[in-house]
Structures are given as structure tokens and as C-alpha cells.
Amino acid sequence: MIESARGAAANWAGNLTYGAREVLTPRTLDEARELVAGAERIKALGSRHSFNDVADSPGGVQLDLSGVSGPPSLDTRAATVTAGGSVRYGDLVTHLDHAGFALENLASLPHITVAGSVATGTHGSGERHPGLAAAVSALELLTADGSLLTFTRGDADFAGVVVGVGALGVVTRLTLDLVPSFTVRQDVFDDLPWSAAVEHFDEIQAAGYSVSLFTNWARDVVDQVWLKNRTETEAPGSLPAVPASLFGAVPADGPRHPAHAAGVPAGNTTAQLGAPGPWYDRLPHFRLGFTPSVGAELQTEYFVPRAAAPAALEALRGIGDRIAPLLLVSEVRTIAADDLWLSPSSGRDSVAIHFTWLPRQPEVEALLPTIESTLAPFAPRPHWGKLFHGEALDLAHPRSADFRSLAARLDPAGKFRNPFLDRHVFGS
């Protein structure tokens, strides 16, 4: 039986009330197919972790597939797992680890759904690791007429479907590539001089399997550097030992929250101080059993080409006095290139510059055009699920025109369109 709830639910951050009139929760895939085929306007609704209206369906309905997903299916010979799109990473990872497998990378939060993360170009960190969507090797899509289509890596449209921003249909299942399970240690360094962060940017990024820099842009130091390193010395391309100091930064004397400088305690973060642990409990910054990150916050993120990172960071420091009063913390990470059409890292190695804002949305939105114009010389692209303005951004991804043609074929009546997509993807 289909469950129905009235609309007007809020997103996770509480900064957006959805305009959909109803949220429908089917119990079978056939019910989901009927709902999609019969709807005029419909959007999939995942963990509600987007900070903008990318998943909204004003006047239409939202589809919650949490009752349809079923258990994940592991193929040990192919080293893949197939899971429902509404499954959260945190609910998948222990299942994989117990079977001796891992995902190559994870985002900072394990609370987010697989389908929503993939569709918006969410990522982890590490100069050799592309975003989470690059792990997708097959995808099942529920399209506007109720059909189920499967796209496999190598198919003509596969690279257009994966980071689909919800514009093509409802993702019902995904198959993800796996690697053998591994362990990770996490070390934090305090007070990296900004001059060293810029001058030695490449060396710092090479010092870890995953590396994050946390700053408020106004101080003379990067507050923290988080290094996540595999502990197996026999791992292919193994990384050097964790240094005793890092270009002037010193090891933290206790656990840190990324917003430690703002007085946020470290209770919900994953273990640090070099203690080894399973990949799924070290690659994310935050533990699954706790409220994600801070809670009352807003988020923005821009991707610039890797080669432009030092200049882009210096440019943002030039407006740091305007950024800092609205900021909890900012994070800088590297991501390897992929070939997915609307991925923020499509065709270029990237540096992601993330802002976690205080819940002061009017002031944040007033500042975003200044940040985007500051980054404009570096062809910035946005994270699709976070707050951005858009006019100074590089929204014309290399295959944008092909994506719009694909959307016209799969959704000719615009059933999955919404104001967000009209503004930022379809230009209407």
C-alpha cells in the first residue's frame, strides 16, 4: 500500500520548505512505476541533505523510495555491490566490510543516500580519487512513462545519466565498484601557515590518501589539516609515513571538530590521533550515530581546476574579512577528474572549496555573488546540492548540450523538471 504524507516538509538543515503538495512512499517497485507514470510533476526525495531546491517539485509530488530498496546484493567475483538508490552509505558500508570489501572513498557524511550523492556530484577527498559517482558501473532508472531502463558503463548515454541532477528520472538501483577492505589512520595538524599552504599545496595533498584543509580565510593560518592514510605498507602506491610536523603545522594535542576554532566540540567526529580503524569509520569526518556535522548550518561548494588552486585560495583570502563573520568553517579538498557529463570534476582534476555557514541565509546569499565573481577567473563550478548564485559560474559543462538532448528524449514533457533545473541546467 502506498503511504502518503502531506507536503511542506523541510530539508535536513531546515532552511528550505519544499513546495511539493505530497510525499508518496510506495512499498513495491510496481507501485513506484505507476506513481511516476501517472504524475504530472514528480521528484525523488532522499535524505533531504540538499541545501537548495534541486529535489523540490512545487505543486507536484515527491517520491520516497525507502520502502522499496531491499537488501544490497554483493557480487564477490565482479567486486561490485548493487543497492537501492535510497540506501544510505552508512547502512551499506559495514555490510561490505564484513564481506572483505570497501568503497574506494566516502564523503565527509555517511548519512546521505547513494542515489542523491551520486546525482549531485558529491565527493570525498584525495588527489587520486574521483567523486563518488565514478564508482557507479550500472544504474537503473525509472523514466517518465514508468519504464525501467538500465545503463551500464560503456553505454552511449551512461556518462550522462550518472550525475543526472534528478532531471532524467528516479534512480531505483545502482551498482558500485568495490576494492578490498582496508584500514585507515587519521591525523590532524594545527596551524599551518597560509604561506606554506599555498607554496606547498601539491606536497600537502600528496601526504595523504585523503586530505582536508580547514580555515576561516581571515586568519594567518589554516586552522587544521586532516590526513587520512591507509595503514597497509604493502598497499600499491603506498604513501609515506605520517610526518612529525607538516610545513610548520603541529600535531593536534587532542581530537578536533573541523569547526574547532569556532568552539565546536569533537564528540561526533571519527577517531583521530593516528588510531587505525576500518575505512568506513575514518574516511568520513562524522560518525553515523550522531547528528551530521553541526546541524544548524548552510553549505556552499565550488570546484576549480587543480592547477588554479593556489591562485584561487589567495583570491578568497583577499575577501576573507567578509567571509569569516558568516562562517563556521571552510574545507579545501582535491578530487580527480572523471568523464561524467554534469560532474563538477568532469574533464579536469579539481579542488573543491567548501563553506559551512552559520544559519544566516539572507546574508549568505547576499555574499555568494561576491565569492563567485572572485572565483570567476578560475572557471568555478558549483556543487549541485548546495547554495550558489550562479551568474559568474561555469555552468556550461563540456557535455551540457548533450545532457539537455538526453533529458528531452527521456523526459519529453518535463515531468522531472523544476525551477532549480530550469535556472541552472536548462537555462529557461
Coordinates of C-alpha atoms in Angstrom, one line a residue:
M1 CA 0.0 0.0 0.0
I2 CA 1.3 3.4 -0.9
E3 CA 1.8 5.7 2.1
S4 CA 1.1 9.4 1.6
A5 CA 2.1 12.4 3.7
R6 CA 1.2 16.0 3.2
G7 CA 3.9 18.2 1.7
A8 CA 5.6 21.2 3.2
A9 CA 8.3 19.0 4.8
A10 CA 11.7 20.8 5.4
N11 CA 15.1 19.7 4.3
W12 CA 17.7 18.5 6.8
A13 CA 19.1 21.9 7.5
G14 CA 15.7 23.5 8.0
N15 CA 16.5 26.3 5.5
L16 CA 14.0 25.1 2.9
T17 CA 10.4 24.1 3.0
Y18 CA 9.5 22.0 0.0
G19 CA 6.7 23.2 -2.3
A20 CA 5.5 19.7 -3.2
R21 CA 2.0 19.1 -2.1
E22 CA 2.5 15.4 -1.2
V23 CA 5.2 12.9 -0.4
L24 CA 4.4 9.4 -1.6
T25 CA 6.1 6.2 -0.2
P26 CA 5.4 3.1 -2.4
R27 CA 6.1 -0.3 -1.0
T28 CA 6.8 -2.0 -4.2
L29 CA 8.7 -1.1 -7.4
D30 CA 5.5 -1.6 -9.4
E31 CA 3.7 0.9 -7.2
A32 CA 6.6 3.4 -7.8
R33 CA 6.3 2.8 -11.6
E34 CA 2.6 3.5 -11.5
L35 CA 3.1 6.7 -9.5
V36 CA 5.7 8.1 -11.8
A37 CA 3.7 7.2 -15.0
G38 CA 0.6 8.9 -13.6
A39 CA 2.2 12.0 -12.2
E40 CA 2.4 15.4 -13.9
R41 CA 5.3 16.6 -11.8
I42 CA 7.4 14.3 -9.6
K43 CA 10.8 14.3 -8.0
A44 CA 12.7 11.7 -5.9
L45 CA 13.3 12.6 -2.3
G46 CA 16.3 11.1 -0.5
S47 CA 17.9 12.1 2.8
R48 CA 16.9 15.8 2.3
H49 CA 20.5 16.9 2.7
S50 CA 20.5 19.3 -0.2
F51 CA 20.5 22.9 0.8
N52 CA 18.7 24.2 -2.3
D53 CA 15.6 23.2 -4.2
V54 CA 17.2 20.7 -6.5
A55 CA 14.9 17.9 -5.2
D56 CA 11.7 20.0 -4.9
S57 CA 8.6 19.6 -7.0
P58 CA 6.5 22.7 -6.5
G59 CA 2.8 21.8 -6.8
G60 CA 3.7 18.3 -7.6
V61 CA 4.7 15.2 -5.6
Q62 CA 7.9 13.8 -4.2
L63 CA 8.7 10.1 -4.2
D64 CA 10.3 8.4 -1.2
L65 CA 11.8 5.0 -2.2
S66 CA 12.9 4.0 1.2
G67 CA 10.3 1.3 1.3
V68 CA 11.4 -0.2 -2.0
S69 CA 15.1 -0.6 -1.8
G70 CA 15.6 -4.1 -0.3
P71 CA 18.9 -5.5 0.9
P72 CA 22.1 -4.9 -1.1
S73 CA 23.4 -7.6 -3.4
L74 CA 27.1 -8.4 -3.4
D75 CA 28.9 -9.9 -6.4
T76 CA 32.2 -11.1 -5.0
R77 CA 33.5 -12.3 -8.3
A78 CA 32.9 -8.9 -10.0
A79 CA 33.8 -7.0 -6.9
T80 CA 30.6 -4.9 -7.1
V81 CA 27.5 -4.2 -4.9
T82 CA 24.1 -3.4 -6.1
A83 CA 21.8 -1.4 -3.8
G84 CA 18.7 0.6 -3.9
G85 CA 19.1 4.3 -4.5
S86 CA 17.6 5.3 -1.1
V87 CA 20.2 3.3 0.8
R88 CA 22.5 5.5 2.9
Y89 CA 26.2 5.0 2.7
G90 CA 26.4 4.4 6.4
D91 CA 23.9 1.5 6.1
L92 CA 25.9 -0.1 3.3
V93 CA 29.5 0.1 4.5
T94 CA 29.5 -2.4 7.3
H95 CA 27.8 -5.0 5.1
L96 CA 30.7 -4.5 2.6
D97 CA 33.4 -4.6 5.2
H98 CA 32.2 -7.8 6.8
A99 CA 32.5 -9.4 3.3
G100 CA 36.1 -8.1 2.9
F101 CA 35.3 -5.2 0.6
A102 CA 35.3 -1.4 0.6
L103 CA 34.4 1.6 -1.4
E104 CA 37.4 3.5 -2.6
N105 CA 36.3 6.7 -1.0
L106 CA 33.5 8.2 1.0
A107 CA 32.1 11.7 1.6
S108 CA 32.5 13.5 4.9
L109 CA 29.0 12.4 6.0
P110 CA 27.8 8.8 5.9
H111 CA 24.2 9.8 6.4
I112 CA 23.5 10.6 2.8
T113 CA 21.8 8.4 0.3
V114 CA 23.7 6.7 -2.5
A115 CA 21.5 8.0 -5.3
G116 CA 21.3 11.6 -4.1
S117 CA 25.0 11.8 -3.5
V118 CA 25.8 10.4 -7.0
A119 CA 23.2 12.6 -8.7
T120 CA 24.6 15.8 -7.3
G121 CA 28.3 15.1 -7.7
T122 CA 29.1 14.6 -4.1
H123 CA 32.7 13.5 -3.4
G124 CA 35.3 12.6 -0.8
S125 CA 38.9 13.7 -0.9
G126 CA 42.3 12.6 -2.4
E127 CA 44.2 13.7 -5.4
R128 CA 43.9 10.2 -6.9
H129 CA 40.2 9.7 -6.2
P130 CA 37.3 10.9 -8.3
G131 CA 33.9 11.7 -6.9
L132 CA 31.5 9.1 -5.6
A133 CA 29.7 8.9 -8.9
A134 CA 32.8 7.4 -10.6
A135 CA 32.3 4.2 -8.7
V136 CA 28.9 3.6 -10.4
S137 CA 29.2 0.9 -13.1
A138 CA 25.5 0.4 -13.7
L139 CA 22.3 2.3 -12.9
E140 CA 18.6 1.5 -13.1
L141 CA 16.4 4.5 -14.0
L142 CA 12.6 4.8 -13.6
T143 CA 11.6 7.1 -16.5
A144 CA 8.7 9.4 -17.2
D145 CA 6.4 6.7 -18.7
G146 CA 7.0 4.2 -15.9
S147 CA 9.7 2.2 -17.8
L148 CA 12.8 0.9 -16.1
L149 CA 15.9 1.4 -18.1
T150 CA 19.4 0.0 -17.2
F151 CA 22.5 1.9 -18.2
T152 CA 25.9 0.2 -17.9
R153 CA 29.4 1.7 -18.1
G154 CA 30.3 1.9 -21.8
D155 CA 26.8 2.6 -23.0
A156 CA 26.5 5.7 -25.1
D157 CA 24.4 7.6 -22.5
F158 CA 25.9 6.2 -19.4
A159 CA 28.2 9.1 -18.6
G160 CA 25.2 11.5 -19.0
V161 CA 22.8 9.6 -16.7
V162 CA 25.0 9.1 -13.6
V163 CA 25.2 12.7 -12.4
G164 CA 21.7 13.3 -13.5
V165 CA 20.7 16.0 -11.0
G166 CA 17.3 14.4 -10.9
A167 CA 16.4 15.6 -14.4
L168 CA 16.2 12.3 -16.1
G169 CA 14.1 10.1 -13.8
V170 CA 14.2 8.3 -10.5
V171 CA 17.2 6.2 -9.8
T172 CA 16.0 2.9 -8.3
R173 CA 19.2 0.9 -8.1
L174 CA 22.9 1.4 -8.6
T175 CA 25.9 -0.9 -8.9
L176 CA 29.1 0.3 -7.4
D177 CA 32.7 -0.9 -7.9
L178 CA 34.5 -2.2 -4.8
V179 CA 38.1 -2.6 -3.6
P180 CA 39.5 -4.9 -0.9
S181 CA 38.7 -3.7 2.6
F182 CA 41.5 -1.6 4.2
T183 CA 42.3 0.3 7.4
V184 CA 43.0 4.0 7.8
R185 CA 44.6 6.2 10.4
Q186 CA 43.6 9.8 10.8
D187 CA 46.0 12.5 12.0
V188 CA 45.2 16.2 12.5
F189 CA 47.7 19.1 12.3
D190 CA 47.1 22.5 13.7
D191 CA 48.0 26.0 12.5
L192 CA 49.5 25.5 9.0
P193 CA 50.9 28.9 7.9
W194 CA 49.0 30.2 4.9
S195 CA 52.2 30.9 3.0
A196 CA 53.1 27.2 3.4
A197 CA 49.6 26.1 2.4
V198 CA 49.9 27.9 -0.9
E199 CA 53.6 27.2 -1.6
H200 CA 53.5 23.5 -0.7
F201 CA 49.9 22.8 -1.8
D202 CA 50.9 19.8 -4.0
E203 CA 53.1 18.3 -1.4
I204 CA 50.5 18.6 1.3
Q205 CA 47.9 16.9 -1.0
A206 CA 50.3 14.1 -1.7
A207 CA 50.8 13.5 2.0
G208 CA 47.6 11.5 2.5
Y209 CA 45.1 9.1 0.9
S210 CA 42.6 11.8 1.7
V211 CA 43.5 15.4 2.8
S212 CA 41.3 18.2 4.1
L213 CA 42.3 21.8 5.0
F214 CA 40.0 23.7 7.3
T215 CA 40.2 27.5 7.5
N216 CA 38.1 30.7 8.1
W217 CA 40.0 32.6 5.4
A218 CA 40.8 35.6 7.7
R219 CA 43.5 34.2 10.0
D220 CA 47.1 33.8 9.0
V221 CA 47.0 30.1 9.4
V222 CA 45.0 27.2 8.1
D223 CA 43.4 26.0 11.3
Q224 CA 43.7 22.3 10.7
V225 CA 45.0 19.8 8.2
W226 CA 43.4 16.3 8.3
L227 CA 45.4 13.5 6.8
K228 CA 43.8 10.1 6.3
N229 CA 46.2 7.4 5.4
R230 CA 46.0 3.7 4.6
T231 CA 47.9 1.7 7.2
E232 CA 48.9 -1.2 5.0
T233 CA 52.6 -0.7 4.0
E234 CA 52.2 -3.2 1.2
A235 CA 49.4 -1.3 -0.5
P236 CA 50.1 -0.4 -4.1
G237 CA 51.5 3.1 -4.4
S238 CA 51.6 3.3 -0.6
L239 CA 52.0 6.7 0.9
P240 CA 54.9 8.0 3.0
A241 CA 54.8 7.8 6.8
V242 CA 52.8 10.5 8.6
P243 CA 55.2 13.3 9.3
A244 CA 56.1 14.6 12.8
S245 CA 55.2 18.1 11.5
L246 CA 53.8 19.5 8.3
F247 CA 55.4 22.6 6.8
G248 CA 55.0 24.4 10.1
A249 CA 51.8 22.8 11.3
V250 CA 52.0 20.8 14.5
P251 CA 50.2 17.6 15.5
A252 CA 46.9 18.3 17.4
D253 CA 47.0 17.5 21.1
G254 CA 43.5 16.1 21.1
P255 CA 40.5 15.3 18.9
R256 CA 39.3 18.1 16.7
H257 CA 36.0 19.1 15.1
P258 CA 36.5 20.8 11.7
A259 CA 35.0 23.9 13.4
H260 CA 37.2 23.6 16.5
A261 CA 38.3 27.2 16.1
A262 CA 34.6 28.2 16.4
G263 CA 34.3 26.3 19.6
V264 CA 32.5 23.2 18.3
P265 CA 33.4 20.0 20.4
A266 CA 34.7 16.9 18.7
G267 CA 32.2 14.4 20.1
N268 CA 30.6 13.4 16.8
T269 CA 33.8 13.1 14.7
T270 CA 35.5 9.9 13.7
A271 CA 38.6 8.8 15.7
Q272 CA 41.8 10.8 15.2
L273 CA 45.3 10.9 16.8
G274 CA 46.6 8.2 14.5
A275 CA 44.3 5.4 15.8
P276 CA 43.8 2.9 13.0
G277 CA 40.3 1.8 12.1
P278 CA 38.2 0.5 9.3
W279 CA 37.9 2.6 6.2
Y280 CA 34.2 3.4 6.8
D281 CA 34.9 4.8 10.2
R282 CA 37.8 7.0 9.2
L283 CA 37.2 8.4 5.7
P284 CA 34.1 10.3 6.8
H285 CA 34.7 13.1 9.2
F286 CA 31.5 12.4 11.2
R287 CA 30.1 9.2 12.7
L288 CA 26.8 7.8 11.6
G289 CA 25.2 7.5 15.0
F290 CA 25.4 11.3 15.6
T291 CA 23.8 14.3 14.2
P292 CA 25.7 15.1 11.0
S293 CA 28.2 18.0 11.2
V294 CA 26.8 20.8 13.2
G295 CA 23.1 20.7 12.3
A296 CA 22.0 24.3 12.2
E297 CA 24.1 25.3 9.2
L298 CA 24.1 26.1 5.5
Q299 CA 26.6 24.8 2.9
T300 CA 28.1 26.1 -0.4
E301 CA 30.9 24.5 -2.5
Y302 CA 32.8 25.4 -5.7
F303 CA 35.1 23.4 -7.8
V304 CA 38.1 25.0 -9.6
P305 CA 40.8 23.3 -11.7
R306 CA 43.6 21.8 -9.7
A307 CA 46.2 23.9 -11.3
A308 CA 44.4 27.1 -10.3
A309 CA 44.1 26.2 -6.7
P310 CA 46.9 28.4 -5.2
A311 CA 45.7 31.5 -7.0
A312 CA 42.0 30.8 -6.2
L313 CA 42.9 30.3 -2.5
E314 CA 44.8 33.6 -2.4
A315 CA 41.9 35.4 -4.2
L316 CA 39.5 34.2 -1.5
R317 CA 41.8 35.3 1.3
G318 CA 41.5 38.7 -0.2
I319 CA 37.8 38.8 0.8
G320 CA 38.3 36.7 4.0
D321 CA 37.2 39.6 6.2
R322 CA 33.8 39.4 4.5
I323 CA 33.6 35.6 4.6
A324 CA 34.7 34.9 8.2
P325 CA 31.8 36.6 10.1
L326 CA 29.2 34.3 8.4
L327 CA 31.3 31.1 8.5
L328 CA 31.6 28.1 10.8
V329 CA 34.4 26.6 8.8
S330 CA 35.6 26.2 5.2
E331 CA 37.2 23.0 3.8
V332 CA 39.5 22.6 0.9
R333 CA 39.9 19.1 -0.8
T334 CA 41.2 17.7 -4.1
I335 CA 39.3 15.4 -6.4
A336 CA 40.5 13.6 -9.5
A337 CA 38.8 14.1 -12.9
D338 CA 36.1 11.9 -14.3
D339 CA 34.2 11.7 -17.6
L340 CA 30.6 12.2 -16.3
W341 CA 28.8 14.9 -18.2
L342 CA 27.5 17.1 -15.3
S343 CA 30.0 16.1 -12.7
P344 CA 31.7 19.2 -11.1
S345 CA 35.0 17.5 -11.9
S346 CA 34.1 16.5 -15.4
G347 CA 37.2 16.6 -17.6
R348 CA 39.5 18.2 -15.0
D349 CA 41.3 17.4 -11.8
S350 CA 39.7 19.8 -9.3
V351 CA 40.0 21.4 -5.9
A352 CA 36.7 21.7 -4.0
I353 CA 36.3 24.8 -1.8
H354 CA 33.5 24.2 0.7
F355 CA 31.8 26.7 3.0
T356 CA 29.8 25.7 6.1
W357 CA 27.9 28.8 7.0
L358 CA 26.1 30.0 10.1
P359 CA 22.3 29.8 9.5
R360 CA 22.0 33.3 8.3
Q361 CA 20.7 32.7 4.8
P362 CA 19.9 36.2 3.6
E363 CA 23.4 37.4 4.4
V364 CA 25.0 34.3 3.0
E365 CA 23.0 34.6 -0.3
A366 CA 24.0 38.3 -0.5
L367 CA 27.7 37.3 -0.2
L368 CA 27.6 34.4 -2.8
P369 CA 27.8 36.7 -5.9
T370 CA 31.0 38.3 -4.5
I371 CA 32.6 34.9 -3.8
E372 CA 31.6 33.7 -7.3
S373 CA 32.9 36.8 -9.0
T374 CA 36.2 36.4 -7.1
L375 CA 36.5 32.9 -8.3
A376 CA 35.2 33.7 -11.9
P377 CA 38.8 33.8 -13.4
F378 CA 39.2 30.1 -12.4
A379 CA 36.0 28.8 -14.1
P380 CA 34.3 27.6 -10.9
R381 CA 31.5 25.0 -10.9
P382 CA 29.0 24.5 -8.1
H383 CA 28.1 21.5 -6.1
W384 CA 24.6 20.9 -7.4
G385 CA 23.1 20.2 -3.9
K386 CA 24.4 23.3 -2.1
L387 CA 23.7 27.0 -2.1
F388 CA 25.0 29.1 -5.0
H389 CA 24.0 32.1 -7.0
G390 CA 25.1 31.1 -10.5
E391 CA 25.7 34.1 -12.7
A392 CA 29.5 34.0 -12.5
L393 CA 29.8 30.2 -12.5
D394 CA 30.9 27.8 -15.2
L395 CA 27.5 26.0 -15.6
A396 CA 28.3 25.0 -19.2
H397 CA 29.9 21.7 -18.5
P398 CA 31.7 20.1 -21.6
R399 CA 28.6 17.9 -22.4
S400 CA 25.8 20.2 -21.2
A401 CA 24.2 20.3 -24.6
D402 CA 24.3 16.6 -24.9
F403 CA 22.7 16.3 -21.4
R404 CA 19.8 18.6 -22.4
S405 CA 19.2 16.4 -25.5
L406 CA 19.3 13.3 -23.4
A407 CA 16.7 14.9 -21.0
A408 CA 14.5 15.7 -23.9
R409 CA 14.5 12.1 -25.0
L410 CA 13.9 10.6 -21.6
D411 CA 11.5 13.2 -20.2
P412 CA 9.9 14.9 -23.2
A413 CA 7.1 16.5 -21.1
G414 CA 9.4 17.8 -18.4
K415 CA 7.9 15.7 -15.7
F416 CA 11.1 15.8 -13.6
R417 CA 11.8 19.5 -14.3
N418 CA 11.6 22.1 -11.5
P419 CA 12.6 25.7 -11.1
F420 CA 16.2 24.7 -10.0
L421 CA 16.8 22.8 -13.2
D422 CA 15.2 25.4 -15.3
R423 CA 17.5 28.1 -13.8
H424 CA 20.8 26.2 -13.8
V425 CA 20.7 23.3 -16.2
F426 CA 18.2 24.1 -19.0
G427 CA 18.6 27.9 -19.0
S428 CA 15.0 28.7 -19.1

